[in-house]
Short mmCIF file of C-alpha atoms in Angstrom, two decimals:
data_model
loop_
_atom_site.label_atom_id
_atom_site.label_comp_id
_atom_site.label_asym_id
_atom_site.label_seq_id
_atom_site.Cartn_x
_atom_site.Cartn_y
_atom_site.Cartn_z
CA MET I 1469 -7.78 5.44 -6.06
CA SER I 1470 -5.71 7.70 -8.01
CA ALA I 1471 -5.63 7.40 -11.43
CA LEU I 1472 -2.05 6.49 -10.83
CA GLN I 1473 -2.67 3.65 -9.49
CA THR I 1474 -2.87 0.96 -11.15
CA PRO I 1475 -2.54 -2.93 -11.79
CA LEU I 1476 1.50 -2.09 -12.79
CA THR I 1477 1.59 -0.67 -9.16
CA GLU I 1478 -0.02 -3.01 -7.46
CA LEU I 1479 1.90 -5.77 -9.18
CA LEU I 1480 5.26 -3.90 -9.17
CA GLY I 1481 5.29 -1.99 -5.65
CA CYS I 1482 5.84 0.94 -6.24
CA ARG I 1483 4.54 4.20 -5.91
CA HIS I 1484 4.19 4.92 -9.50
CA PRO I 1485 3.68 3.66 -12.77
CA ILE I 1486 6.91 4.47 -14.92
CA VAL I 1487 9.88 2.20 -14.98
CA GLN I 1488 13.29 2.67 -16.53
CA THR I 1489 14.70 0.85 -18.80
CA ALA I 1490 17.65 -1.54 -19.05
CA MET I 1491 19.64 0.83 -21.20
CA GLY I 1492 23.32 -1.29 -21.59
CA TRP I 1493 26.08 0.67 -19.54
CA VAL I 1494 22.93 3.11 -18.12
CA ALA I 1495 20.91 1.27 -16.03
CA THR I 1496 23.57 1.00 -13.23
CA SER I 1497 22.84 1.05 -9.18
CA ARG I 1498 23.22 4.36 -8.81
CA LEU I 1499 20.62 4.90 -11.51
CA VAL I 1500 18.42 2.59 -10.26
CA THR I 1501 18.23 3.29 -6.72
CA ALA I 1502 17.11 6.99 -7.57
CA THR I 1503 14.29 5.81 -9.64
CA THR I 1504 13.65 3.53 -7.00
CA ASN I 1505 13.44 6.05 -3.56
CA ALA I 1506 11.51 8.69 -6.44
CA GLY I 1507 8.86 5.90 -6.24
CA GLY I 1508 9.36 4.45 -9.79
CA PHE I 1509 10.75 0.95 -10.84
CA GLY I 1510 14.07 0.65 -12.73
CA PHE I 1511 15.64 -1.77 -13.81
CA LEU I 1512 19.55 -3.18 -14.04
CA ALA I 1513 20.80 -4.26 -16.83
CA ALA I 1514 22.34 -7.39 -16.49
CA ALA I 1515 22.81 -7.80 -20.64
CA THR I 1516 25.85 -5.72 -19.97
CA MET I 1517 27.10 -7.03 -16.47
CA SER I 1518 29.19 -10.00 -15.49
CA THR I 1519 27.87 -12.03 -13.29
CA ALA I 1520 30.58 -10.63 -10.67
CA THR I 1521 29.19 -7.36 -10.92
CA LEU I 1522 25.94 -7.51 -11.27
CA ARG I 1523 25.94 -9.19 -7.59
CA ASP I 1524 27.43 -5.98 -6.51
CA GLU I 1525 25.07 -3.90 -8.14
CA ILE I 1526 22.43 -6.42 -7.00
CA ALA I 1527 24.09 -5.63 -3.28
CA ALA I 1528 24.52 -1.83 -3.80
CA VAL I 1529 20.75 -1.17 -4.89
CA ARG I 1530 19.22 -3.30 -2.07
CA ALA I 1531 21.66 -1.72 0.63
CA ALA I 1532 20.65 1.75 -1.10
CA THR I 1533 16.09 1.83 -1.02
CA THR I 1534 13.92 -0.42 0.56
CA GLY I 1535 11.67 -0.76 -2.47
CA PRO I 1536 11.49 -3.69 -5.71
CA PHE I 1537 13.92 -3.26 -8.33
CA GLY I 1538 14.68 -5.06 -11.52
CA VAL I 1539 17.04 -7.12 -13.63
CA ASN I 1540 17.67 -7.44 -17.29
CA PHE I 1541 19.68 -9.35 -19.46
CA HIS I 1542 18.77 -12.25 -22.33
CA MET I 1543 19.51 -15.35 -23.28
CA PHE I 1544 22.20 -14.91 -25.48
CA GLN I 1545 24.87 -13.64 -23.40
CA PRO I 1546 27.26 -16.42 -22.46
CA ASN I 1547 26.70 -15.80 -18.55
CA ALA I 1548 22.06 -16.33 -19.01
CA ARG I 1549 22.16 -18.90 -15.95
CA GLU I 1550 24.40 -17.08 -13.15
CA VAL I 1551 22.55 -13.88 -13.92
CA ILE I 1552 19.22 -16.47 -13.88
CA GLU I 1553 19.79 -17.48 -10.58
CA LEU I 1554 21.01 -14.64 -8.64
CA VAL I 1555 18.30 -13.20 -9.83
CA LEU I 1556 16.20 -16.21 -7.75
CA GLU I 1557 18.12 -16.33 -5.19
CA ASN I 1558 17.26 -12.85 -4.67
CA ALA I 1559 13.17 -12.98 -5.30
CA ASP I 1560 12.95 -10.67 -1.98
CA ARG I 1561 13.33 -7.31 -3.51
CA VAL I 1562 13.72 -9.11 -7.16
CA ARG I 1563 10.05 -8.21 -7.82
CA ALA I 1564 11.11 -9.22 -11.80
CA VAL I 1565 12.80 -9.30 -15.03
CA SER I 1566 12.56 -7.80 -18.34
CA TYR I 1567 14.23 -9.59 -21.41
CA GLY I 1568 13.76 -9.65 -25.13
CA ARG I 1569 14.64 -13.03 -26.34
CA GLY I 1570 13.85 -14.39 -22.93
CA PRO I 1571 13.98 -17.96 -21.92
CA ASP I 1572 11.37 -20.66 -22.82
CA ALA I 1573 8.39 -21.28 -20.79
CA LYS I 1574 10.23 -23.76 -17.72
CA THR I 1575 12.71 -20.45 -16.93
CA ILE I 1576 9.56 -18.53 -17.03
CA GLN I 1577 8.28 -20.86 -14.46
CA ARG I 1578 11.41 -21.49 -12.01
CA PHE I 1579 11.01 -16.74 -11.80
CA LYS I 1580 6.94 -16.90 -11.07
CA ASP I 1581 7.02 -19.83 -9.06
CA ALA I 1582 9.26 -17.68 -6.91
CA GLY I 1583 7.13 -14.57 -6.88
CA VAL I 1584 9.03 -12.57 -10.10
CA LEU I 1585 7.59 -11.36 -12.67
CA CYS I 1586 7.84 -11.72 -17.10
CA MET I 1587 7.87 -8.33 -18.06
CA PRO I 1588 9.41 -9.22 -21.59
CA THR I 1589 9.64 -5.53 -23.99
CA VAL I 1590 8.09 -6.14 -27.55
CA GLY I 1591 7.55 -4.46 -30.45
CA ALA I 1592 5.19 -6.10 -32.06
CA LEU I 1593 1.50 -7.51 -31.83
CA LYS I 1594 2.73 -11.71 -32.22
CA HIS I 1595 6.02 -11.29 -30.31
CA ALA I 1596 3.51 -9.51 -26.88
CA VAL I 1597 0.68 -12.70 -28.32
CA LYS I 1598 3.71 -15.32 -28.03
CA ALA I 1599 5.39 -13.48 -24.47
CA ILE I 1600 1.55 -14.08 -23.80
CA GLU I 1601 1.85 -17.56 -24.59
CA LEU I 1602 4.55 -18.55 -22.51
CA GLY I 1603 3.85 -17.55 -19.35
CA ALA I 1604 5.26 -13.05 -19.36
CA ASP I 1605 2.62 -11.37 -17.07
CA ILE I 1606 3.05 -8.13 -17.64
CA ILE I 1607 3.90 -6.64 -21.22
CA THR I 1608 5.91 -3.93 -22.14
CA VAL I 1609 5.07 -2.18 -26.04
CA GLN I 1610 7.76 -0.20 -27.57
CA GLY I 1611 7.31 1.61 -30.51
CA GLY I 1612 9.50 2.59 -32.97
CA GLU I 1613 10.62 5.82 -32.01
CA GLY I 1614 12.24 4.30 -29.33
CA GLY I 1615 16.09 4.84 -28.84
CA GLY I 1616 17.99 1.31 -29.60
CA HIS I 1617 16.65 -1.77 -31.16
CA THR I 1618 13.49 -0.95 -32.34
CA GLY I 1619 10.33 -1.86 -34.14
CA SER I 1620 8.76 -0.15 -37.19
CA VAL I 1621 5.14 1.04 -35.49
CA PRO I 1622 4.58 3.09 -33.77
CA THR I 1623 3.57 3.99 -29.91
CA THR I 1624 0.06 4.73 -31.39
CA LEU I 1625 -1.07 2.35 -33.52
CA LEU I 1626 0.69 -0.54 -31.83
CA LEU I 1627 -0.41 0.43 -28.04
CA PRO I 1628 -4.20 -0.42 -28.33
CA GLN I 1629 -3.51 -3.07 -31.62
CA VAL I 1630 -1.73 -5.23 -28.07
CA LEU I 1631 -4.28 -3.76 -25.96
CA ASP I 1632 -6.76 -5.54 -27.37
CA ALA I 1633 -4.81 -8.46 -28.40
CA VAL I 1634 -3.32 -9.54 -24.45
CA GLN I 1635 -5.51 -9.69 -20.31
CA VAL I 1636 -2.42 -8.39 -18.84
CA PRO I 1637 -1.31 -4.82 -17.88
CA VAL I 1638 0.16 -3.36 -20.88
CA VAL I 1639 2.71 -0.67 -20.29
CA ALA I 1640 4.00 2.04 -22.76
CA ALA I 1641 7.15 2.45 -24.19
CA GLY I 1642 9.19 5.21 -27.72
CA GLY I 1643 8.06 8.55 -27.38
CA PHE I 1644 7.82 9.43 -23.31
CA HIS I 1645 9.16 12.05 -21.48
CA SER I 1646 6.19 14.28 -19.49
CA GLY I 1647 2.86 14.19 -17.31
CA ARG I 1648 0.97 14.58 -20.79
CA GLY I 1649 2.61 11.19 -22.43
CA LEU I 1650 1.56 9.15 -19.15
CA ALA I 1651 -2.06 11.05 -18.79
CA GLY I 1652 -1.94 10.05 -22.38
CA ALA I 1653 -0.77 6.36 -22.28
CA LEU I 1654 -3.39 6.48 -19.40
CA ALA I 1655 -5.68 7.72 -21.60
CA PHE I 1656 -5.53 4.23 -23.95
CA GLY I 1657 -5.74 1.86 -21.54
CA ALA I 1658 -1.64 0.95 -20.43
CA ALA I 1659 -1.25 0.51 -17.05
CA GLY I 1660 2.34 3.24 -16.79
CA ILE I 1661 4.71 4.03 -19.36
CA ALA I 1662 8.33 2.97 -19.11
CA MET I 1663 11.20 5.68 -20.43
CA GLY I 1664 15.26 5.15 -21.58
CA THR I 1665 16.36 7.77 -22.96
CA ARG I 1666 14.95 10.69 -20.60
CA PHE I 1667 16.73 9.03 -17.67
CA LEU I 1668 19.69 8.20 -19.13
CA MET I 1669 19.65 12.07 -19.70
CA THR I 1670 19.71 12.74 -15.65
CA ALA I 1671 21.44 14.53 -13.43
CA GLU I 1672 21.56 10.34 -11.64
CA SER I 1673 23.21 9.17 -15.46
CA PRO I 1674 26.50 7.50 -15.43
CA VAL I 1675 27.09 8.61 -18.89
CA PRO I 1676 29.39 11.16 -19.27
CA ARG I 1677 29.07 14.59 -19.67
CA GLU I 1678 30.76 14.38 -23.14
CA THR I 1679 28.33 12.03 -24.23
CA LEU I 1680 25.58 13.93 -22.33
CA ALA I 1681 26.34 16.83 -24.45
CA LYS I 1682 25.81 14.63 -27.22
CA TYR I 1683 22.06 14.08 -26.33
CA VAL I 1684 20.97 17.55 -25.81
CA ALA I 1685 22.23 18.66 -28.61
CA VAL I 1686 20.12 17.10 -31.50
CA HIS I 1687 17.03 18.87 -31.20
CA ASP I 1688 15.76 17.86 -35.53
CA PRO I 1689 14.26 14.12 -34.57
CA ALA I 1690 15.23 13.26 -38.08
CA ARG I 1691 18.45 13.35 -36.99
CA ILE I 1692 17.51 10.09 -34.46
CA ARG I 1693 17.55 7.28 -36.63
CA ALA I 1694 17.92 3.62 -37.20
CA SER I 1695 19.72 1.81 -38.97
CA THR I 1696 20.95 -1.65 -39.45
CA ALA I 1697 25.29 -0.87 -39.62
CA VAL I 1698 25.63 -1.58 -35.90
CA ASP I 1699 24.72 -5.80 -35.81
CA GLY I 1700 22.60 -6.36 -38.41
CA MET I 1701 19.10 -5.21 -37.08
CA PRO I 1702 17.50 -1.75 -36.68
CA GLN I 1703 18.81 0.65 -33.74
CA ARG I 1704 17.82 3.87 -33.87
CA MET I 1705 20.70 6.07 -32.66
CA ILE I 1706 21.92 9.28 -32.45
CA ASP I 1707 23.87 10.50 -36.58
CA ASN I 1708 27.21 11.00 -35.61
CA PRO I 1709 30.72 10.32 -37.75
CA PHE I 1710 31.14 7.01 -36.68
CA LEU I 1711 27.63 5.79 -37.60
CA LEU I 1712 28.03 7.30 -40.80
CA ARG I 1713 31.63 6.33 -41.47
CA LEU I 1714 29.75 2.45 -40.80
CA GLU I 1715 27.19 2.61 -42.72
CA SER I 1716 29.30 4.08 -46.18
CA GLY I 1717 32.22 1.97 -45.23
CA GLY I 1718 30.98 -1.67 -46.67
CA LEU I 1719 30.74 -5.29 -46.23
CA LEU I 1720 34.49 -5.78 -45.40
CA HIS I 1721 34.04 -3.02 -43.57
CA ARG I 1722 31.67 -3.60 -40.75
CA LEU I 1723 33.01 -7.15 -40.31
CA PHE I 1724 36.64 -5.73 -39.37
CA VAL I 1725 34.73 -3.57 -37.10
CA ALA I 1726 32.29 -6.42 -35.90
CA LEU I 1727 35.50 -9.29 -35.45
CA ALA I 1728 36.86 -6.78 -33.37
CA SER I 1729 33.98 -6.21 -30.95
CA ALA I 1730 33.79 -10.03 -31.06
CA TRP I 1731 37.36 -10.10 -29.75
CA HIS I 1732 36.56 -7.28 -27.31
CA TRP I 1733 33.44 -8.83 -25.79
CA ARG I 1734 34.96 -12.31 -25.58
CA ALA I 1735 36.90 -10.49 -23.07
CA HIS I 1736 35.39 -8.71 -20.85
CA THR I 1737 32.39 -10.90 -21.28
CA GLY I 1738 35.02 -14.24 -20.01
CA MET I 1739 33.60 -16.14 -22.92
CA SER I 1740 34.73 -19.07 -24.24
CA VAL I 1741 35.93 -19.43 -27.42
CA ALA I 1742 33.46 -23.14 -28.04
CA HIS I 1743 30.89 -20.44 -25.83
CA MET I 1744 31.35 -18.11 -29.32
CA ALA I 1745 31.23 -20.88 -32.00
CA ARG I 1746 28.13 -22.48 -30.30
CA THR I 1747 26.46 -18.65 -29.97
CA PHE I 1748 26.86 -18.40 -33.41
CA VAL I 1749 25.68 -22.24 -34.08
CA GLY I 1750 22.50 -21.39 -31.77
CA ALA I 1751 22.67 -18.12 -33.52
CA LEU I 1752 22.56 -19.70 -37.31
CA ARG I 1753 20.13 -22.49 -36.10
CA GLU I 1754 17.73 -19.38 -35.26
CA GLY I 1755 17.15 -17.75 -38.36
CA ASP I 1756 19.97 -15.30 -37.65
CA SER I 1757 22.41 -14.75 -41.34
CA ALA I 1758 26.47 -15.17 -40.65
CA ILE I 1759 26.60 -11.74 -40.43
CA GLN I 1760 24.46 -10.49 -38.10
CA THR I 1761 25.52 -13.09 -36.10
CA MET I 1762 28.87 -11.77 -36.55
CA MET I 1763 27.82 -8.37 -36.00
CA ALA I 1764 25.69 -9.15 -32.87
CA ALA I 1765 28.92 -8.26 -30.73
CA ASN I 1766 29.46 -4.74 -32.25
CA ALA I 1767 25.91 -2.55 -30.02
CA PRO I 1768 27.46 -3.25 -26.58
CA VAL I 1769 31.26 -2.83 -27.38
CA LEU I 1770 30.82 0.41 -29.64
CA ILE I 1771 27.75 1.61 -26.91
CA GLN I 1772 30.59 0.78 -24.48
CA ARG I 1773 32.67 3.99 -25.54
CA ALA I 1774 30.46 6.32 -25.98
CA MET I 1775 28.49 5.34 -22.53
CA VAL I 1776 31.54 3.94 -20.22
CA GLU I 1777 35.05 5.44 -21.84
CA GLY I 1778 33.45 9.28 -23.57
CA ARG I 1779 34.12 8.99 -26.30
CA PRO I 1780 30.86 10.35 -28.02
CA ASP I 1781 32.29 10.29 -32.30
CA GLU I 1782 34.28 7.07 -31.36
CA GLY I 1783 31.08 4.90 -31.03
CA VAL I 1784 27.30 4.81 -31.16
CA LEU I 1785 24.85 6.22 -29.05
CA PRO I 1786 20.92 4.75 -29.37
CA SER I 1787 18.61 7.36 -28.25
CA GLY I 1788 14.97 7.61 -29.13
CA GLN I 1789 13.71 10.56 -31.05
CA VAL I 1790 12.73 12.19 -27.75
CA ALA I 1791 15.90 13.25 -27.26
CA ALA I 1792 15.21 15.90 -29.50
CA VAL I 1793 11.98 17.89 -26.68
CA ILE I 1794 14.68 17.16 -24.45
CA ASP I 1795 17.13 19.56 -22.82
CA SER I 1796 17.83 19.35 -19.45
CA LEU I 1797 19.06 16.74 -16.84
CA PRO I 1798 17.51 17.04 -13.75
CA PRO I 1799 17.64 14.64 -10.70
CA VAL I 1800 15.54 11.62 -11.11
CA ALA I 1801 12.81 12.41 -8.44
CA GLU I 1802 13.08 15.94 -9.49
CA LEU I 1803 11.49 14.38 -13.11
CA ILE I 1804 9.30 11.57 -11.78
CA ALA I 1805 7.20 14.16 -9.67
CA SER I 1806 7.55 16.61 -12.43
CA ILE I 1807 5.89 14.45 -14.38
CA VAL I 1808 3.58 12.82 -11.61
CA ALA I 1809 2.15 16.49 -10.57
CA GLU I 1810 2.10 16.78 -14.46
CA ALA I 1811 -0.39 13.89 -15.14
CA GLU I 1812 -2.63 14.08 -12.60
CA GLN I 1813 -3.27 17.92 -13.49
CA ARG I 1814 -4.18 16.36 -17.26
CA LEU I 1815 -6.19 14.29 -15.94
CA ALA I 1816 -8.04 16.01 -13.84
CA ALA I 1817 -8.71 19.25 -16.26
CA LEU I 1818 -10.14 16.07 -19.17
CA GLY I 1819 -12.63 15.13 -16.15
CA THR I 1820 -14.26 18.57 -16.71
CA LEU I 1821 -14.62 18.29 -19.53
CA SER I 1822 -18.84 19.04 -20.99
CA PRO I 1823 -20.08 17.04 -23.85
CA SER I 1824 -20.52 19.34 -26.96
CA PRO I 1825 -24.55 20.03 -26.84
CA SER I 1826 -26.02 18.50 -30.66
CA PRO I 1827 -26.68 20.19 -33.06
CA ALA I 1828 -29.85 20.84 -33.06
#
């Protein structure tokens, strides 16, 4: 069996142990289809989709490829229950769901009974252990280098911690973009890698060219940093004028932006005022501060400005630090083929190494 045929490829039904993560506004049917047809495994970003849009996007992937794919969601979105039912209706092709703040054990069991794998993303050891207790089948471990909401522990430390603590396949995320990274992750004991920023920076990415130019132009990893200014939680983004203004504007300015974002997000999702109030109360019970709860709608709205509307200086640019070492936007098929070829080459080279003779 090839070194690139792992428990991940067996479980997900893909040819290569390469996962395209569910970036909001970015992981559309076009990107998922390209990933699937190239032998990887792609997740649709349902967390930023209405129910009708998700239904259309699932149908589009089904029509354009014969391979399995995944859907990402979180339980705080207003149509979470409808998303769950859509996934179950399409369980013949939706092979896995991914999530952060995920469903309870009962809902996870519904997925498992339907043959849908549960594949949460975690950024801390304790969250990996909890996810397993709830029934996760696969764990994606994202180190602090990763984009969007992220932790503080780098992949090289977090990955072995989780590998030692769980018995399910583990996927490594945060900082991966090449075959060398895939070979390294497999050497650690991971079953594959997951990439977001690298797939965002491809020819099939729906991100407007004006915004992609900002990603290609970043060459200093220090300019891709974690900030709490958007929604109160650490989120890694590329420095830009809007983020700097948000950070320096003070609490009152942030609350004003948050209120405007919440109202815009309500209109996009069809969330009622009553649902907004219930979400607010529920988040408070979960331990979130009132301010952080009010800021929660910031991220999807501010990301939308850059990723959909093509106004990168008027929104935020979530990114892993890996963007600083990427300078091209290849087709997905070319990207995956190059990663696979390089990984096979590096693993073959490791097999030819001889141990150094012991000193006399």
